[in-house]
Tab-separated table of C-alpha atoms in Angstrom:
chain	number	residue	atom	x	y	z
J	29	UNK	CA	65.198	33.499	-30.040
J	30	UNK	CA	62.857	30.638	-29.577
J	31	UNK	CA	60.056	29.317	-31.754
J	32	UNK	CA	57.549	29.087	-28.902
J	33	UNK	CA	54.051	29.624	-30.276
J	34	UNK	CA	51.049	30.649	-28.206
J	35	UNK	CA	47.447	29.663	-28.815
J	36	UNK	CA	47.180	32.679	-31.140
J	37	UNK	CA	50.205	31.458	-33.126
J	38	UNK	CA	52.290	34.328	-31.751
J	39	UNK	CA	55.975	33.506	-31.328
J	40	UNK	CA	57.250	34.218	-27.842
J	41	UNK	CA	60.632	35.837	-27.498
J	42	UNK	CA	62.151	33.291	-25.121
J	43	UNK	CA	65.506	31.600	-25.412
J	44	UNK	CA	65.600	27.806	-25.147
J	45	UNK	CA	68.181	26.519	-22.686
J	46	UNK	CA	71.072	24.632	-24.229
J	47	UNK	CA	72.829	21.493	-23.064
J	48	UNK	CA	75.564	23.001	-20.824
J	49	UNK	CA	73.184	25.007	-18.647
J	50	UNK	CA	70.644	22.180	-18.537
J	51	UNK	CA	73.316	19.646	-17.600
J	52	UNK	CA	74.483	21.865	-14.763
J	53	UNK	CA	70.914	22.284	-13.508
J	54	UNK	CA	70.304	18.516	-13.640
J	55	UNK	CA	73.569	17.901	-11.792
J	56	UNK	CA	72.552	20.281	-8.999
J	57	UNK	CA	69.132	18.629	-8.783
J	58	UNK	CA	70.705	15.159	-8.590
J	59	UNK	CA	73.119	16.232	-5.868
J	60	UNK	CA	70.248	17.650	-3.820
J	61	UNK	CA	68.069	14.572	-4.425
J	62	UNK	CA	70.881	12.148	-3.536
J	63	UNK	CA	71.605	14.060	-0.332
J	64	UNK	CA	67.958	13.779	0.679
J	65	UNK	CA	67.893	10.115	-0.361
J	66	UNK	CA	70.960	9.247	1.723
J	67	UNK	CA	69.586	11.081	4.754
J	68	UNK	CA	66.200	9.355	4.485
J	69	UNK	CA	67.864	5.963	3.952
J	70	UNK	CA	70.003	6.352	7.072
J	71	UNK	CA	66.941	7.254	9.116
J	72	UNK	CA	64.977	4.283	7.768
J	73	UNK	CA	67.818	1.812	8.312
J	74	UNK	CA	68.151	2.972	11.907
J	75	UNK	CA	64.442	2.882	12.642
J	76	UNK	CA	63.604	-0.378	10.815
J	77	UNK	CA	66.486	-2.560	11.983
J	78	UNK	CA	64.051	-4.943	13.652
J	79	UNK	CA	62.094	-5.647	10.427
J	80	UNK	CA	62.783	-8.632	8.217
J	81	UNK	CA	64.758	-8.435	4.983
J	82	UNK	CA	61.695	-8.319	2.707
J	83	UNK	CA	60.210	-5.358	4.542
J	84	UNK	CA	63.503	-3.499	4.423
J	85	UNK	CA	63.811	-4.131	0.676
J	86	UNK	CA	60.276	-2.819	0.105
J	87	UNK	CA	61.041	0.299	2.119
J	88	UNK	CA	64.237	0.854	0.153
J	89	UNK	CA	62.394	0.657	-3.162
J	90	UNK	CA	59.637	2.943	-1.897
J	91	UNK	CA	62.224	5.444	-0.668
J	92	UNK	CA	63.980	5.423	-4.051
J	93	UNK	CA	60.731	6.002	-5.945
J	94	UNK	CA	59.426	8.696	-3.612
J	95	UNK	CA	62.657	10.681	-3.291
J	96	UNK	CA	64.370	10.327	-6.675
J	97	UNK	CA	61.225	10.120	-8.821
J	98	UNK	CA	58.368	11.652	-6.867
J	99	UNK	CA	60.485	14.430	-5.376
J	100	UNK	CA	61.433	16.123	-8.681
J	101	UNK	CA	57.851	15.731	-9.936
J	102	UNK	CA	56.450	17.417	-6.839
J	103	UNK	CA	59.039	20.194	-6.913
J	104	UNK	CA	58.446	21.031	-10.597
J	105	UNK	CA	54.677	20.950	-10.115
J	106	UNK	CA	54.644	23.201	-7.047
J	107	UNK	CA	57.273	25.621	-8.401
J	108	UNK	CA	55.773	25.742	-11.940
J	109	UNK	CA	58.905	24.391	-13.593
J	110	UNK	CA	61.599	25.825	-11.340
J	111	UNK	CA	63.592	23.164	-9.552
J	112	UNK	CA	66.569	23.958	-7.332
J	113	UNK	CA	69.086	23.492	-10.133
J	114	UNK	CA	67.013	25.391	-12.676
J	115	UNK	CA	66.478	28.236	-10.234
J	116	UNK	CA	70.233	28.478	-9.682
J	117	UNK	CA	70.938	28.458	-13.436
J	118	UNK	CA	68.108	30.822	-14.360
J	119	UNK	CA	66.061	28.198	-16.219
J	120	UNK	CA	62.418	27.211	-16.208
J	121	UNK	CA	60.251	24.472	-17.706
J	122	UNK	CA	57.301	25.776	-19.743
J	123	UNK	CA	54.738	24.271	-22.086
J	124	UNK	CA	55.175	24.407	-25.843
J	125	UNK	CA	52.821	27.398	-25.926
J	126	UNK	CA	54.813	29.240	-23.256
J	127	UNK	CA	52.430	28.642	-20.350
J	128	UNK	CA	53.343	27.169	-16.950
J	129	UNK	CA	53.488	23.388	-16.649
J	130	UNK	CA	51.043	21.299	-14.623
J	131	UNK	CA	51.208	17.990	-12.801
J	132	UNK	CA	50.784	15.864	-15.918
J	133	UNK	CA	53.732	17.565	-17.623
J	134	UNK	CA	55.963	17.113	-14.584
J	135	UNK	CA	54.806	13.481	-14.232
J	136	UNK	CA	55.758	12.559	-17.809
J	137	UNK	CA	59.093	14.355	-17.501
J	138	UNK	CA	59.881	12.662	-14.197
J	139	UNK	CA	58.977	9.144	-15.334
J	140	UNK	CA	60.990	9.361	-18.548
J	141	UNK	CA	63.901	10.917	-16.632
J	142	UNK	CA	64.299	7.628	-14.764
J	143	UNK	CA	65.288	5.977	-18.051
J	144	UNK	CA	67.144	8.715	-19.908
J	145	UNK	CA	68.935	10.262	-16.911
J	146	UNK	CA	69.130	7.878	-13.933
J	147	UNK	CA	69.406	4.486	-15.665
J	148	UNK	CA	71.643	5.642	-18.562
J	149	UNK	CA	73.622	8.272	-16.605
J	150	UNK	CA	72.246	11.045	-18.824
J	151	UNK	CA	73.618	9.634	-22.096
J	152	UNK	CA	70.201	9.345	-23.751
J	153	UNK	CA	69.239	12.842	-22.582
J	154	UNK	CA	72.460	14.321	-23.996
J	155	UNK	CA	71.981	12.636	-27.362
J	156	UNK	CA	68.364	13.796	-27.562
J	157	UNK	CA	69.382	17.370	-26.683
J	158	UNK	CA	72.049	17.384	-29.373
J	159	UNK	CA	69.611	16.129	-32.002
J	160	UNK	CA	66.762	18.479	-31.038
J	161	UNK	CA	66.809	21.938	-32.586
J	162	UNK	CA	65.643	23.453	-29.289
J	163	UNK	CA	67.703	21.237	-26.994
J	164	UNK	CA	64.786	19.120	-25.772
J	165	UNK	CA	65.242	15.697	-24.195
J	166	UNK	CA	62.769	12.826	-24.620
J	167	UNK	CA	60.847	13.826	-21.503
J	168	UNK	CA	60.235	17.276	-22.991
J	169	UNK	CA	59.137	15.807	-26.321
J	170	UNK	CA	56.571	13.446	-24.782
J	171	UNK	CA	55.383	15.972	-22.183
J	172	UNK	CA	55.117	18.864	-24.655
J	173	UNK	CA	57.463	21.091	-22.660
J	174	UNK	CA	60.595	23.140	-23.172
J	175	UNK	CA	63.292	24.456	-20.842
J	176	UNK	CA	63.900	28.172	-21.410
J	177	UNK	CA	66.205	30.784	-19.966
J	178	UNK	CA	64.581	33.212	-17.555
J	179	UNK	CA	67.615	35.396	-16.933
J	180	UNK	CA	68.773	36.971	-20.185
J	181	UNK	CA	71.616	39.515	-20.277
J	182	UNK	CA	70.307	43.030	-20.859
J	183	UNK	CA	71.720	44.679	-23.964
J	184	UNK	CA	71.503	48.275	-25.121
J	185	UNK	CA	71.088	47.424	-28.804
J	186	UNK	CA	67.655	45.804	-28.745
J	187	UNK	CA	65.522	48.777	-27.675
J	188	UNK	CA	62.242	49.006	-29.578
J	189	UNK	CA	60.866	52.576	-29.454
J	190	UNK	CA	57.312	52.860	-28.116
J	191	UNK	CA	54.520	54.003	-30.438
J	192	UNK	CA	52.939	57.469	-30.113
J	193	UNK	CA	50.471	57.818	-27.209
J	194	UNK	CA	47.520	58.305	-29.563
J	195	UNK	CA	48.008	54.764	-30.907
J	196	UNK	CA	47.821	53.066	-27.493
J	197	UNK	CA	45.336	50.180	-27.618
J	198	UNK	CA	44.232	50.952	-31.170
J	199	UNK	CA	45.195	47.499	-32.473
J	200	UNK	CA	43.885	45.405	-29.597
J	201	UNK	CA	41.501	43.536	-31.911
J	202	UNK	CA	44.081	42.794	-34.608
J	203	UNK	CA	44.541	39.149	-35.602
J	204	UNK	CA	48.245	38.318	-35.357
J	205	UNK	CA	47.950	34.573	-35.819
J	206	UNK	CA	49.116	34.523	-39.452
J	207	UNK	CA	52.242	36.658	-38.993
J	208	UNK	CA	55.322	34.387	-39.307
J	209	UNK	CA	58.413	34.618	-37.129
J	210	UNK	CA	60.595	35.912	-39.957
J	211	UNK	CA	58.401	38.949	-40.500
J	212	UNK	CA	58.333	39.732	-36.763
J	213	UNK	CA	62.120	39.573	-36.745
J	214	UNK	CA	62.373	41.893	-39.749
J	215	UNK	CA	60.009	44.417	-38.110
J	216	UNK	CA	61.889	44.319	-34.837
J	217	UNK	CA	65.249	44.790	-36.528
J	218	UNK	CA	63.915	47.744	-38.460
J	219	UNK	CA	62.485	49.430	-35.349
J	220	UNK	CA	65.725	49.040	-33.417
J	221	UNK	CA	67.810	50.497	-36.251
J	222	UNK	CA	65.527	52.962	-38.005
J	223	UNK	CA	67.254	55.979	-36.445
J	224	UNK	CA	70.496	54.844	-38.121
J	225	UNK	CA	68.959	54.615	-41.605
J	226	UNK	CA	68.708	57.284	-44.256
J	227	UNK	CA	65.268	58.963	-43.890
J	228	UNK	CA	64.205	58.122	-47.441
J	229	UNK	CA	65.375	54.502	-47.181
J	230	UNK	CA	63.851	54.098	-43.729
J	231	UNK	CA	60.469	55.429	-44.846
J	232	UNK	CA	60.391	53.143	-47.888
J	233	UNK	CA	61.378	50.121	-45.796
J	234	UNK	CA	58.723	50.927	-43.191
J	235	UNK	CA	56.075	51.139	-45.922
J	236	UNK	CA	56.981	47.733	-47.304
J	237	UNK	CA	57.065	46.097	-43.860
J	238	UNK	CA	53.757	47.693	-42.900
J	239	UNK	CA	52.204	46.488	-46.149
J	240	UNK	CA	53.432	42.931	-45.557
J	241	UNK	CA	52.210	43.021	-41.944
J	242	UNK	CA	48.806	44.386	-42.975
J	243	UNK	CA	48.495	41.666	-45.600
J	244	UNK	CA	49.176	38.984	-42.991
J	245	UNK	CA	46.754	40.433	-40.441
J	246	UNK	CA	43.995	41.034	-42.985
J	247	UNK	CA	43.510	44.655	-41.907
J	248	UNK	CA	44.917	47.633	-43.857
J	249	UNK	CA	47.098	50.263	-42.273
J	250	UNK	CA	44.784	53.011	-40.938
J	251	UNK	CA	44.796	56.281	-42.856
J	252	UNK	CA	46.897	58.964	-41.213
J	253	UNK	CA	49.155	56.502	-39.350
J	254	UNK	CA	52.826	56.597	-40.388
J	255	UNK	CA	54.107	53.118	-41.270
J	256	UNK	CA	56.851	53.158	-38.613
J	257	UNK	CA	54.347	54.133	-35.920
J	258	UNK	CA	52.022	51.382	-37.129
J	259	UNK	CA	54.815	48.818	-36.834
J	260	UNK	CA	55.741	49.992	-33.333
J	261	UNK	CA	52.101	49.870	-32.177
J	262	UNK	CA	51.570	46.338	-33.507
J	263	UNK	CA	54.795	45.123	-31.872
J	264	UNK	CA	53.684	46.644	-28.567
J	265	UNK	CA	50.307	44.885	-28.886
J	266	UNK	CA	52.081	41.586	-29.505
J	267	UNK	CA	54.254	42.056	-26.416
J	268	UNK	CA	51.192	42.869	-24.325
J	269	UNK	CA	49.473	39.657	-25.452
J	270	UNK	CA	52.567	37.603	-24.681
J	271	UNK	CA	52.776	39.086	-21.194
J	272	UNK	CA	49.066	38.545	-20.634
J	273	UNK	CA	49.333	34.888	-21.586
J	274	UNK	CA	52.543	34.214	-19.673
J	275	UNK	CA	51.791	36.137	-16.464
J	276	UNK	CA	48.184	37.348	-16.525
J	277	UNK	CA	46.531	40.256	-14.708
J	278	UNK	CA	48.679	42.815	-12.920
J	279	UNK	CA	51.883	40.890	-13.609
J	280	UNK	CA	51.232	41.175	-17.349
J	281	UNK	CA	50.798	44.943	-17.156
J	282	UNK	CA	53.966	45.236	-15.087
J	283	UNK	CA	55.914	43.104	-17.554
J	284	UNK	CA	54.619	45.143	-20.492
J	285	UNK	CA	55.537	48.385	-18.748
J	286	UNK	CA	59.031	47.076	-18.100
J	287	UNK	CA	59.462	45.875	-21.682
J	288	UNK	CA	58.026	49.004	-23.320
J	289	UNK	CA	58.729	52.334	-21.587
J	290	UNK	CA	55.780	54.585	-20.813
J	291	UNK	CA	54.785	57.036	-23.500
J	292	UNK	CA	53.629	59.845	-21.194
J	293	UNK	CA	55.642	62.179	-19.052
J	294	UNK	CA	59.141	63.638	-19.397
J	295	UNK	CA	60.864	60.416	-18.316
J	296	UNK	CA	59.478	58.640	-21.354
J	297	UNK	CA	60.973	60.986	-23.916
J	298	UNK	CA	64.074	59.826	-25.781
J	299	UNK	CA	65.785	63.109	-24.914
J	300	UNK	CA	65.420	62.310	-21.203
J	301	UNK	CA	67.142	58.987	-21.802
J	302	UNK	CA	69.993	60.707	-23.571
J	303	UNK	CA	69.030	59.490	-27.066
J	304	UNK	CA	67.589	61.048	-30.182
J	305	UNK	CA	63.846	61.595	-30.518
J	306	UNK	CA	61.911	58.955	-32.432
J	307	UNK	CA	60.490	60.388	-35.647
J	308	UNK	CA	57.631	58.426	-37.197
J	309	UNK	CA	56.660	60.949	-39.885
J	310	UNK	CA	57.995	61.099	-43.463
J	311	UNK	CA	61.548	62.344	-44.025
J	312	UNK	CA	61.999	66.088	-44.064
J	313	UNK	CA	62.020	67.609	-47.529
J	314	UNK	CA	59.694	65.145	-49.174
J	315	UNK	CA	56.360	66.305	-50.647
J	316	UNK	CA	54.504	64.257	-48.050
J	317	UNK	CA	55.949	66.116	-45.044
J	318	UNK	CA	53.413	68.028	-42.951
J	319	UNK	CA	53.603	70.163	-39.836
J	320	UNK	CA	51.562	67.864	-37.577
J	321	UNK	CA	53.146	64.411	-37.058
J	322	UNK	CA	49.786	62.954	-35.966
J	323	UNK	CA	48.163	63.899	-39.247
J	324	UNK	CA	50.804	62.428	-41.564
J	325	UNK	CA	49.238	60.829	-44.593
J	326	UNK	CA	50.934	57.894	-46.228
J	327	UNK	CA	52.646	58.716	-49.515
J	328	UNK	CA	50.273	58.159	-52.386
J	329	UNK	CA	50.935	55.214	-54.612
J	330	UNK	CA	50.896	55.490	-58.365
J	331	UNK	CA	47.570	54.463	-59.957
J	332	UNK	CA	49.236	51.941	-62.195
J	333	UNK	CA	51.288	50.349	-59.421
J	334	UNK	CA	50.344	47.110	-57.774
J	335	UNK	CA	51.447	45.070	-54.792
J	336	UNK	CA	53.370	42.791	-57.112
J	337	UNK	CA	55.353	45.728	-58.611
J	338	UNK	CA	56.461	46.972	-55.213
J	339	UNK	CA	59.976	45.884	-54.170
J	340	UNK	CA	59.983	43.145	-51.543
J	341	UNK	CA	61.256	43.306	-48.012
J	342	UNK	CA	63.510	40.299	-48.276
J	343	UNK	CA	61.087	38.216	-46.225
J	344	UNK	CA	60.215	34.857	-47.746
J	345	UNK	CA	57.149	33.127	-46.210
J	346	UNK	CA	57.582	29.477	-45.282
J	347	UNK	CA	56.511	26.907	-47.850
């Protein structure tokens, strides 16, 4: 996944486009631009045959600038980062914070593309993409943009179970800006695999992850909320904020609904999807088990224990 960071320092789960797909998109864009350039040149040569040589040279230069430089800038600005080649390859240009690009971003990208793509036949752009960790060329670096993949293959292994309905919207005011990418990844991996873990091991791991997440957010885990349910609710809140920032309004709610299945109704139950029900309470047989899953209390910690004595989650914060 990418390292795109929003204004709230929340990492967006977008995949940066790599050199092969970007090269194919640029090639398609160049073919389309050259076809338009040749057609416009033929029309101008036919209609300006009576002009002198200086006027024809000026028109040729103006045609080159408008079609091969101004054209891509206008297309990326009006389409919010989706040119013809990028649309065909499922790519899109976005800002470093994941938002749509504007005219100034497209202008910087287009002007630098004249040097690193047109004048050097793409050699400079290829070298810059190889060196960059996220495959960015010089135009992306100076414009503060990134090319990401919009069409990502759907897999069956990355399903994050939704939180219980009674936790919906409970963490809307939580500050997620200090949670690093590594901890988000650890939480997501746990949620997608918790049904495959031993109940005792899964409960202990959920407690440690919830404690680390609560320490980063500055707010303790609410009493009566199982740690796995707390993790699922916070992940859902993060996805809702990402969708709100990337799409806004109704589109954000639709994207969130598509990413996280509804929690009400028979169609939302894991049994209806052919899977096993998601259990957020403590493992059966432990002293902490109770009859009502919504009233589960977290296992009590020993009075002499401390956060430093608790085993770690394997997550190491960046230096």
